[in-house]
Amino acid sequence: MLVSCRSRTFAARLDSRTASTPLARLFLRAYLAGVPSGERYSDTAELLLGELFANAVRHSDAPTDRLVEVRFAVVGDRLRIEVHDAGSGRPVVRSALPEEECGRGLFLVNALAERWGCCPRSGGVGKFVWALVAPALPVVVTA
């Protein structure tokens, strides 16, 4: 695992296995704890990161010894999440059948992210999937 933090950007490389997903979410929580109003991104951001990371592990055709990189940055008032992998496939939103246990991850990403997309990585190996998360509106409690 390699961790890097510059300015308001965080990056870490994790083993390409499903068991690394909670660690990726832990890094996101720690990052958001240091960002002003970071808690306004946390619920949606953790869900999206979990889906994108799991997809990078499950659906990548990269060798199993390759690492998956996560990056977080606040750009303006949006949180940008990136998940990098060495696989060649591109994510596609699909409709899962009611009896299917899997297949709804990108549907959730599409519904909850302000925008998302997929780009080739520099150097030509692999891709990264990114999502922009808008801050949740503050909850106003009235007595």
PDB file of C-alpha atoms in Angstrom:
ATOM      1  CA  MET A   1       0.000   0.000   0.000  1.00  0.00           C
ATOM      2  CA  LEU A   2       1.280   3.454  -0.945  1.00  0.00           C
ATOM      3  CA  VAL A   3      -0.304   6.591   0.504  1.00  0.00           C
ATOM      4  CA  SER A   4       0.194  10.152  -0.720  1.00  0.00           C
ATOM      5  CA  CYS A   5      -1.386  13.389   0.426  1.00  0.00           C
ATOM      6  CA  ARG A   6      -0.707  16.699  -1.288  1.00  0.00           C
ATOM      7  CA  SER A   7      -2.571  19.836  -0.422  1.00  0.00           C
ATOM      8  CA  ARG A   8      -6.237  18.872  -0.615  1.00  0.00           C
ATOM      9  CA  THR A   9      -5.640  15.705  -2.647  1.00  0.00           C
ATOM     10  CA  PHE A  10      -5.276  12.200  -1.225  1.00  0.00           C
ATOM     11  CA  ALA A  11      -4.111   9.067  -3.062  1.00  0.00           C
ATOM     12  CA  ALA A  12      -3.509   5.487  -1.959  1.00  0.00           C
ATOM     13  CA  ARG A  13      -2.820   2.219  -3.747  1.00  0.00           C
ATOM     14  CA  LEU A  14      -4.495  -0.860  -2.313  1.00  0.00           C
ATOM     15  CA  ASP A  15      -4.440  -4.567  -3.054  1.00  0.00           C
ATOM     16  CA  SER A  16      -6.895  -5.541  -5.758  1.00  0.00           C
ATOM     17  CA  ARG A  17      -9.180  -7.597  -3.561  1.00  0.00           C
ATOM     18  CA  THR A  18     -12.650  -7.148  -2.144  1.00  0.00           C
ATOM     19  CA  ALA A  19     -11.240  -7.062   1.401  1.00  0.00           C
ATOM     20  CA  SER A  20      -9.547  -3.719   0.573  1.00  0.00           C
ATOM     21  CA  THR A  21     -12.893  -1.948   0.055  1.00  0.00           C
ATOM     22  CA  PRO A  22     -13.415  -1.128   3.774  1.00  0.00           C
ATOM     23  CA  LEU A  23      -9.877   0.287   3.937  1.00  0.00           C
ATOM     24  CA  ALA A  24     -10.602   2.543   0.951  1.00  0.00           C
ATOM     25  CA  ARG A  25     -13.732   3.817   2.733  1.00  0.00           C
ATOM     26  CA  LEU A  26     -11.718   4.341   5.946  1.00  0.00           C
ATOM     27  CA  PHE A  27      -9.224   6.484   4.029  1.00  0.00           C
ATOM     28  CA  LEU A  28     -12.120   8.503   2.595  1.00  0.00           C
ATOM     29  CA  ARG A  29     -13.599   9.081   6.069  1.00  0.00           C
ATOM     30  CA  ALA A  30     -10.188  10.208   7.365  1.00  0.00           C
ATOM     31  CA  TYR A  31      -9.740  12.532   4.384  1.00  0.00           C
ATOM     32  CA  LEU A  32     -13.201  14.056   4.830  1.00  0.00           C
ATOM     33  CA  ALA A  33     -12.559  14.566   8.570  1.00  0.00           C
ATOM     34  CA  GLY A  34      -9.848  17.051   7.585  1.00  0.00           C
ATOM     35  CA  VAL A  35     -11.964  18.897   5.002  1.00  0.00           C
ATOM     36  CA  PRO A  36     -14.204  21.783   6.090  1.00  0.00           C
ATOM     37  CA  SER A  37     -17.804  20.491   6.058  1.00  0.00           C
ATOM     38  CA  GLY A  38     -16.469  17.101   4.951  1.00  0.00           C
ATOM     39  CA  GLU A  39     -19.312  15.318   6.718  1.00  0.00           C
ATOM     40  CA  ARG A  40     -21.698  16.727   4.095  1.00  0.00           C
ATOM     41  CA  TYR A  41     -20.127  14.417   1.483  1.00  0.00           C
ATOM     42  CA  SER A  42     -19.583  11.308   3.589  1.00  0.00           C
ATOM     43  CA  ASP A  43     -22.690   9.130   3.159  1.00  0.00           C
ATOM     44  CA  THR A  44     -22.953   9.440  -0.613  1.00  0.00           C
ATOM     45  CA  ALA A  45     -19.180   9.438  -1.122  1.00  0.00           C
ATOM     46  CA  GLU A  46     -18.654   6.236   0.877  1.00  0.00           C
ATOM     47  CA  LEU A  47     -21.374   4.437  -1.043  1.00  0.00           C
ATOM     48  CA  LEU A  48     -19.995   5.558  -4.409  1.00  0.00           C
ATOM     49  CA  LEU A  49     -16.411   4.723  -3.500  1.00  0.00           C
ATOM     50  CA  GLY A  50     -17.453   1.272  -2.308  1.00  0.00           C
ATOM     51  CA  GLU A  51     -19.247   0.567  -5.585  1.00  0.00           C
ATOM     52  CA  LEU A  52     -16.439   1.889  -7.797  1.00  0.00           C
ATOM     53  CA  PHE A  53     -13.737   0.057  -5.853  1.00  0.00           C
ATOM     54  CA  ALA A  54     -15.676  -3.214  -5.854  1.00  0.00           C
ATOM     55  CA  ASN A  55     -16.218  -2.902  -9.607  1.00  0.00           C
ATOM     56  CA  ALA A  56     -12.498  -2.298 -10.176  1.00  0.00           C
ATOM     57  CA  VAL A  57     -11.714  -5.492  -8.259  1.00  0.00           C
ATOM     58  CA  ARG A  58     -14.477  -7.733  -9.605  1.00  0.00           C
ATOM     59  CA  HIS A  59     -14.581  -6.728 -13.244  1.00  0.00           C
ATOM     60  CA  SER A  60     -10.989  -5.832 -14.090  1.00  0.00           C
ATOM     61  CA  ASP A  61      -9.097  -8.039 -16.502  1.00  0.00           C
ATOM     62  CA  ALA A  62      -5.803  -6.812 -15.015  1.00  0.00           C
ATOM     63  CA  PRO A  63      -3.410  -9.289 -13.394  1.00  0.00           C
ATOM     64  CA  THR A  64      -4.345  -9.922  -9.760  1.00  0.00           C
ATOM     65  CA  ASP A  65      -1.040  -8.512  -8.483  1.00  0.00           C
ATOM     66  CA  ARG A  66      -1.905  -5.031  -9.800  1.00  0.00           C
ATOM     67  CA  LEU A  67      -2.936  -2.407  -7.270  1.00  0.00           C
ATOM     68  CA  VAL A  68      -6.097  -0.300  -7.340  1.00  0.00           C
ATOM     69  CA  GLU A  69      -5.532   3.391  -6.689  1.00  0.00           C
ATOM     70  CA  VAL A  70      -8.056   5.679  -5.025  1.00  0.00           C
ATOM     71  CA  ARG A  71      -7.847   9.468  -5.161  1.00  0.00           C
ATOM     72  CA  PHE A  72      -9.936  12.079  -3.399  1.00  0.00           C
ATOM     73  CA  ALA A  73      -9.933  15.844  -3.900  1.00  0.00           C
ATOM     74  CA  VAL A  74     -12.274  18.699  -3.156  1.00  0.00           C
ATOM     75  CA  VAL A  75     -12.609  20.778  -6.314  1.00  0.00           C
ATOM     76  CA  GLY A  76     -14.604  23.941  -5.662  1.00  0.00           C
ATOM     77  CA  ASP A  77     -17.436  22.635  -3.515  1.00  0.00           C
ATOM     78  CA  ARG A  78     -17.523  19.159  -5.063  1.00  0.00           C
ATOM     79  CA  LEU A  79     -15.728  16.018  -3.912  1.00  0.00           C
ATOM     80  CA  ARG A  80     -14.017  14.174  -6.747  1.00  0.00           C
ATOM     81  CA  ILE A  81     -13.489  10.451  -6.239  1.00  0.00           C
ATOM     82  CA  GLU A  82     -11.312   8.441  -8.633  1.00  0.00           C
ATOM     83  CA  VAL A  83     -10.650   4.705  -8.753  1.00  0.00           C
ATOM     84  CA  HIS A  84      -7.775   3.628 -11.022  1.00  0.00           C
ATOM     85  CA  ASP A  85      -7.157   0.083 -12.223  1.00  0.00           C
ATOM     86  CA  ALA A  86      -5.039  -1.579 -14.898  1.00  0.00           C
ATOM     87  CA  GLY A  87      -7.986  -3.255 -16.625  1.00  0.00           C
ATOM     88  CA  SER A  88      -9.072  -2.519 -20.169  1.00  0.00           C
ATOM     89  CA  GLY A  89     -12.846  -2.852 -19.767  1.00  0.00           C
ATOM     90  CA  ARG A  90     -15.162   0.125 -19.491  1.00  0.00           C
ATOM     91  CA  PRO A  91     -18.028   0.358 -16.990  1.00  0.00           C
ATOM     92  CA  VAL A  92     -21.566   0.203 -18.351  1.00  0.00           C
ATOM     93  CA  VAL A  93     -24.797   0.945 -16.502  1.00  0.00           C
ATOM     94  CA  ARG A  94     -27.164  -1.963 -16.893  1.00  0.00           C
ATOM     95  CA  SER A  95     -30.564  -2.975 -15.636  1.00  0.00           C
ATOM     96  CA  ALA A  96     -30.426  -5.910 -13.248  1.00  0.00           C
ATOM     97  CA  LEU A  97     -33.243  -8.411 -13.136  1.00  0.00           C
ATOM     98  CA  PRO A  98     -35.270  -8.394  -9.894  1.00  0.00           C
ATOM     99  CA  GLU A  99     -33.904 -11.807  -8.841  1.00  0.00           C
ATOM    100  CA  GLU A 100     -30.246 -10.849  -9.434  1.00  0.00           C
ATOM    101  CA  GLU A 101     -28.137 -10.229  -6.331  1.00  0.00           C
ATOM    102  CA  CYS A 102     -25.570  -8.047  -8.165  1.00  0.00           C
ATOM    103  CA  GLY A 103     -25.495  -5.612 -11.043  1.00  0.00           C
ATOM    104  CA  ARG A 104     -26.894  -2.416  -9.524  1.00  0.00           C
ATOM    105  CA  GLY A 105     -23.664  -0.655  -8.550  1.00  0.00           C
ATOM    106  CA  LEU A 106     -23.292   1.646 -11.533  1.00  0.00           C
ATOM    107  CA  PHE A 107     -27.034   2.285 -11.478  1.00  0.00           C
ATOM    108  CA  LEU A 108     -26.507   3.715  -7.964  1.00  0.00           C
ATOM    109  CA  VAL A 109     -23.433   5.654  -9.072  1.00  0.00           C
ATOM    110  CA  ASN A 110     -25.421   7.118 -11.963  1.00  0.00           C
ATOM    111  CA  ALA A 111     -28.290   8.088  -9.653  1.00  0.00           C
ATOM    112  CA  LEU A 112     -26.263   9.529  -6.751  1.00  0.00           C
ATOM    113  CA  ALA A 113     -23.245  11.180  -8.366  1.00  0.00           C
ATOM    114  CA  GLU A 114     -23.638  14.645  -9.779  1.00  0.00           C
ATOM    115  CA  ARG A 115     -21.610  13.380 -12.752  1.00  0.00           C
ATOM    116  CA  TRP A 116     -19.361  10.425 -13.376  1.00  0.00           C
ATOM    117  CA  GLY A 117     -17.264   9.015 -16.172  1.00  0.00           C
ATOM    118  CA  CYS A 118     -14.395   6.829 -17.268  1.00  0.00           C
ATOM    119  CA  CYS A 119     -11.066   7.908 -18.770  1.00  0.00           C
ATOM    120  CA  PRO A 120      -7.921   6.130 -19.945  1.00  0.00           C
ATOM    121  CA  ARG A 121      -4.953   6.419 -17.585  1.00  0.00           C
ATOM    122  CA  SER A 122      -1.884   8.300 -18.714  1.00  0.00           C
ATOM    123  CA  GLY A 123       0.658   5.902 -20.133  1.00  0.00           C
ATOM    124  CA  GLY A 124      -2.049   3.858 -21.816  1.00  0.00           C
ATOM    125  CA  VAL A 125      -2.434   1.128 -19.178  1.00  0.00           C
ATOM    126  CA  GLY A 126      -5.867   0.836 -17.632  1.00  0.00           C
ATOM    127  CA  LYS A 127      -8.502   3.392 -16.819  1.00  0.00           C
ATOM    128  CA  PHE A 128      -9.966   5.406 -14.002  1.00  0.00           C
ATOM    129  CA  VAL A 129     -13.586   5.925 -13.102  1.00  0.00           C
ATOM    130  CA  TRP A 130     -14.437   9.219 -11.456  1.00  0.00           C
ATOM    131  CA  ALA A 131     -17.489  10.629  -9.716  1.00  0.00           C
ATOM    132  CA  LEU A 132     -18.363  14.105  -8.490  1.00  0.00           C
ATOM    133  CA  VAL A 133     -20.263  14.326  -5.225  1.00  0.00           C
ATOM    134  CA  ALA A 134     -22.208  17.435  -4.262  1.00  0.00           C
ATOM    135  CA  PRO A 135     -22.393  18.271  -0.562  1.00  0.00           C
ATOM    136  CA  ALA A 136     -25.625  17.262   1.108  1.00  0.00           C
ATOM    137  CA  LEU A 137     -27.778  20.136   2.278  1.00  0.00           C
ATOM    138  CA  PRO A 138     -27.475  20.820   5.995  1.00  0.00           C
ATOM    139  CA  VAL A 139     -30.229  19.331   8.090  1.00  0.00           C
ATOM    140  CA  VAL A 140     -32.272  21.983   9.861  1.00  0.00           C
ATOM    141  CA  VAL A 141     -33.889  20.846  13.084  1.00  0.00           C
ATOM    142  CA  THR A 142     -36.820  22.867  14.350  1.00  0.00           C
ATOM    143  CA  ALA A 143     -38.240  22.544  17.809  1.00  0.00           C
TER     144      ALA A 143
END
